[in-house]
Amino acid sequence: MPRPKGSKNKVTMIAAASIDYAALIDEKQSAKDSLNAEVTSIAANIDSLKADLKSKKAEIKKLDKELVKLTEKKDEADKKAAEAAAEKEAVDLVKKALANGTTVDDILELLK
């Protein structure tokens, strides 16, 4: 005779206590509804954050443009200041050379 297969310690289901499926369905449905409400509130929050992000990016872009303009103006002012300093230095060099009694040709050579 062949050996029986399977566990002999198998638990058999005795008529389980009556399960209230309607209550379980209501519980799961209320959990689903609350999650849906959270999802819609989060989606609304995301939309407002996207709008805020868009306005902040526009403000950053505007400030970048102003920064570029100010940098250009600063560079131009520095260039003018350097030219003025070079011109003043040349004038001082000419005055010093004239005070020492050098000729005009020698002064022109110094300026080159």
PDB file of C-alpha atoms in Angstrom:
ATOM      1  CA  MET A   1       0.000   0.000   0.000  1.00  0.00           C
ATOM      2  CA  PRO A   2       1.416   3.423  -0.941  1.00  0.00           C
ATOM      3  CA  ARG A   3       2.327   5.882   1.711  1.00  0.00           C
ATOM      4  CA  PRO A   4      -0.142   8.796   2.180  1.00  0.00           C
ATOM      5  CA  LYS A   5       1.167  12.160   0.972  1.00  0.00           C
ATOM      6  CA  GLY A   6       0.884  15.432   2.805  1.00  0.00           C
ATOM      7  CA  SER A   7       1.079  16.418   6.411  1.00  0.00           C
ATOM      8  CA  LYS A   8      -1.026  14.655   8.907  1.00  0.00           C
ATOM      9  CA  ASN A   9      -0.892  17.754  11.096  1.00  0.00           C
ATOM     10  CA  LYS A  10      -2.922  19.805   8.666  1.00  0.00           C
ATOM     11  CA  VAL A  11      -5.256  22.298  10.313  1.00  0.00           C
ATOM     12  CA  THR A  12      -8.772  21.884   9.169  1.00  0.00           C
ATOM     13  CA  MET A  13     -11.086  24.864   9.051  1.00  0.00           C
ATOM     14  CA  ILE A  14     -13.964  24.431  11.317  1.00  0.00           C
ATOM     15  CA  ALA A  15     -16.892  26.615  10.493  1.00  0.00           C
ATOM     16  CA  ALA A  16     -15.277  29.979  11.100  1.00  0.00           C
ATOM     17  CA  ALA A  17     -17.080  32.622  13.008  1.00  0.00           C
ATOM     18  CA  SER A  18     -19.264  34.612  10.715  1.00  0.00           C
ATOM     19  CA  ILE A  19     -17.214  37.407   9.160  1.00  0.00           C
ATOM     20  CA  ASP A  20     -18.908  40.755   8.684  1.00  0.00           C
ATOM     21  CA  TYR A  21     -17.861  41.493   5.118  1.00  0.00           C
ATOM     22  CA  ALA A  22     -19.979  44.626   4.921  1.00  0.00           C
ATOM     23  CA  ALA A  23     -18.064  46.184   7.828  1.00  0.00           C
ATOM     24  CA  LEU A  24     -14.722  45.263   6.251  1.00  0.00           C
ATOM     25  CA  ILE A  25     -15.825  46.747   2.930  1.00  0.00           C
ATOM     26  CA  ASP A  26     -16.940  49.956   4.665  1.00  0.00           C
ATOM     27  CA  GLU A  27     -13.629  50.181   6.532  1.00  0.00           C
ATOM     28  CA  LYS A  28     -11.561  49.719   3.372  1.00  0.00           C
ATOM     29  CA  GLN A  29     -13.769  52.157   1.442  1.00  0.00           C
ATOM     30  CA  SER A  30     -13.339  54.860   4.105  1.00  0.00           C
ATOM     31  CA  ALA A  31      -9.558  54.314   4.064  1.00  0.00           C
ATOM     32  CA  LYS A  32      -9.607  54.613   0.270  1.00  0.00           C
ATOM     33  CA  ASP A  33     -11.664  57.824   0.437  1.00  0.00           C
ATOM     34  CA  SER A  34      -9.309  59.403   2.971  1.00  0.00           C
ATOM     35  CA  LEU A  35      -6.299  58.507   0.814  1.00  0.00           C
ATOM     36  CA  ASN A  36      -8.009  59.993  -2.240  1.00  0.00           C
ATOM     37  CA  ALA A  37      -8.629  63.203  -0.282  1.00  0.00           C
ATOM     38  CA  GLU A  38      -4.953  63.316   0.718  1.00  0.00           C
ATOM     39  CA  VAL A  39      -3.902  62.768  -2.893  1.00  0.00           C
ATOM     40  CA  THR A  40      -6.065  65.646  -4.128  1.00  0.00           C
ATOM     41  CA  SER A  41      -4.769  67.985  -1.406  1.00  0.00           C
ATOM     42  CA  ILE A  42      -1.179  67.011  -2.211  1.00  0.00           C
ATOM     43  CA  ALA A  43      -1.834  67.564  -5.924  1.00  0.00           C
ATOM     44  CA  ALA A  44      -3.228  71.034  -5.175  1.00  0.00           C
ATOM     45  CA  ASN A  45      -0.199  71.764  -3.015  1.00  0.00           C
ATOM     46  CA  ILE A  46       2.109  70.632  -5.822  1.00  0.00           C
ATOM     47  CA  ASP A  47       0.318  72.928  -8.272  1.00  0.00           C
ATOM     48  CA  SER A  48       0.736  75.916  -5.958  1.00  0.00           C
ATOM     49  CA  LEU A  49       4.406  75.038  -5.420  1.00  0.00           C
ATOM     50  CA  LYS A  50       4.915  74.779  -9.188  1.00  0.00           C
ATOM     51  CA  ALA A  51       3.442  78.253  -9.644  1.00  0.00           C
ATOM     52  CA  ASP A  52       5.663  79.572  -6.851  1.00  0.00           C
ATOM     53  CA  LEU A  53       8.700  77.913  -8.434  1.00  0.00           C
ATOM     54  CA  LYS A  54       7.874  79.455 -11.792  1.00  0.00           C
ATOM     55  CA  SER A  55       7.652  82.951 -10.306  1.00  0.00           C
ATOM     56  CA  LYS A  56      10.922  82.462  -8.397  1.00  0.00           C
ATOM     57  CA  LYS A  57      12.705  81.288 -11.565  1.00  0.00           C
ATOM     58  CA  ALA A  58      11.406  84.349 -13.439  1.00  0.00           C
ATOM     59  CA  GLU A  59      12.705  86.578 -10.644  1.00  0.00           C
ATOM     60  CA  ILE A  60      16.104  84.853 -10.761  1.00  0.00           C
ATOM     61  CA  LYS A  61      16.264  85.349 -14.521  1.00  0.00           C
ATOM     62  CA  LYS A  62      15.468  89.049 -14.110  1.00  0.00           C
ATOM     63  CA  LEU A  63      18.151  89.429 -11.423  1.00  0.00           C
ATOM     64  CA  ASP A  64      20.682  87.632 -13.636  1.00  0.00           C
ATOM     65  CA  LYS A  65      20.037  90.140 -16.425  1.00  0.00           C
ATOM     66  CA  GLU A  66      20.474  93.053 -14.023  1.00  0.00           C
ATOM     67  CA  LEU A  67      23.654  91.468 -12.678  1.00  0.00           C
ATOM     68  CA  VAL A  68      25.092  91.177 -16.197  1.00  0.00           C
ATOM     69  CA  LYS A  69      24.273  94.838 -16.912  1.00  0.00           C
ATOM     70  CA  LEU A  70      25.889  95.971 -13.662  1.00  0.00           C
ATOM     71  CA  THR A  71      28.972  93.861 -14.360  1.00  0.00           C
ATOM     72  CA  GLU A  72      29.317  95.441 -17.796  1.00  0.00           C
ATOM     73  CA  LYS A  73      28.973  98.923 -16.302  1.00  0.00           C
ATOM     74  CA  LYS A  74      31.583  98.091 -13.654  1.00  0.00           C
ATOM     75  CA  ASP A  75      34.007  96.799 -16.295  1.00  0.00           C
ATOM     76  CA  GLU A  76      33.480  99.946 -18.350  1.00  0.00           C
ATOM     77  CA  ALA A  77      34.078 102.166 -15.295  1.00  0.00           C
ATOM     78  CA  ASP A  78      37.231 100.203 -14.423  1.00  0.00           C
ATOM     79  CA  LYS A  79      38.472 100.596 -17.991  1.00  0.00           C
ATOM     80  CA  LYS A  80      37.876 104.363 -17.889  1.00  0.00           C
ATOM     81  CA  ALA A  81      39.627 104.606 -14.523  1.00  0.00           C
ATOM     82  CA  ALA A  82      42.606 102.659 -15.864  1.00  0.00           C
ATOM     83  CA  GLU A  83      42.788 104.931 -18.919  1.00  0.00           C
ATOM     84  CA  ALA A  84      42.629 108.015 -16.690  1.00  0.00           C
ATOM     85  CA  ALA A  85      45.382 106.616 -14.459  1.00  0.00           C
ATOM     86  CA  ALA A  86      47.553 105.839 -17.486  1.00  0.00           C
ATOM     87  CA  GLU A  87      46.981 109.348 -18.855  1.00  0.00           C
ATOM     88  CA  LYS A  88      47.860 110.899 -15.476  1.00  0.00           C
ATOM     89  CA  GLU A  89      50.981 108.765 -15.297  1.00  0.00           C
ATOM     90  CA  ALA A  90      51.992 109.884 -18.794  1.00  0.00           C
ATOM     91  CA  VAL A  91      51.449 113.546 -17.867  1.00  0.00           C
ATOM     92  CA  ASP A  92      53.527 113.092 -14.708  1.00  0.00           C
ATOM     93  CA  LEU A  93      56.265 111.410 -16.751  1.00  0.00           C
ATOM     94  CA  VAL A  94      56.296 114.304 -19.233  1.00  0.00           C
ATOM     95  CA  LYS A  95      56.428 116.895 -16.422  1.00  0.00           C
ATOM     96  CA  LYS A  96      59.281 115.033 -14.736  1.00  0.00           C
ATOM     97  CA  ALA A  97      61.170 114.720 -18.025  1.00  0.00           C
ATOM     98  CA  LEU A  98      60.716 118.429 -18.797  1.00  0.00           C
ATOM     99  CA  ALA A  99      61.898 119.300 -15.301  1.00  0.00           C
ATOM    100  CA  ASN A 100      65.050 117.229 -15.886  1.00  0.00           C
ATOM    101  CA  GLY A 101      65.686 119.062 -19.157  1.00  0.00           C
ATOM    102  CA  THR A 102      65.193 116.185 -21.630  1.00  0.00           C
ATOM    103  CA  THR A 103      64.349 116.938 -25.234  1.00  0.00           C
ATOM    104  CA  VAL A 104      60.965 116.464 -26.852  1.00  0.00           C
ATOM    105  CA  ASP A 105      62.263 113.542 -28.930  1.00  0.00           C
ATOM    106  CA  ASP A 106      63.451 111.739 -25.786  1.00  0.00           C
ATOM    107  CA  ILE A 107      60.074 112.359 -24.133  1.00  0.00           C
ATOM    108  CA  LEU A 108      58.267 110.832 -27.132  1.00  0.00           C
ATOM    109  CA  GLU A 109      60.494 107.764 -26.855  1.00  0.00           C
ATOM    110  CA  LEU A 110      59.594 107.433 -23.159  1.00  0.00           C
ATOM    111  CA  LEU A 111      55.870 107.582 -23.925  1.00  0.00           C
ATOM    112  CA  LYS A 112      56.034 104.764 -26.444  1.00  0.00           C
TER     113      LYS A 112
END
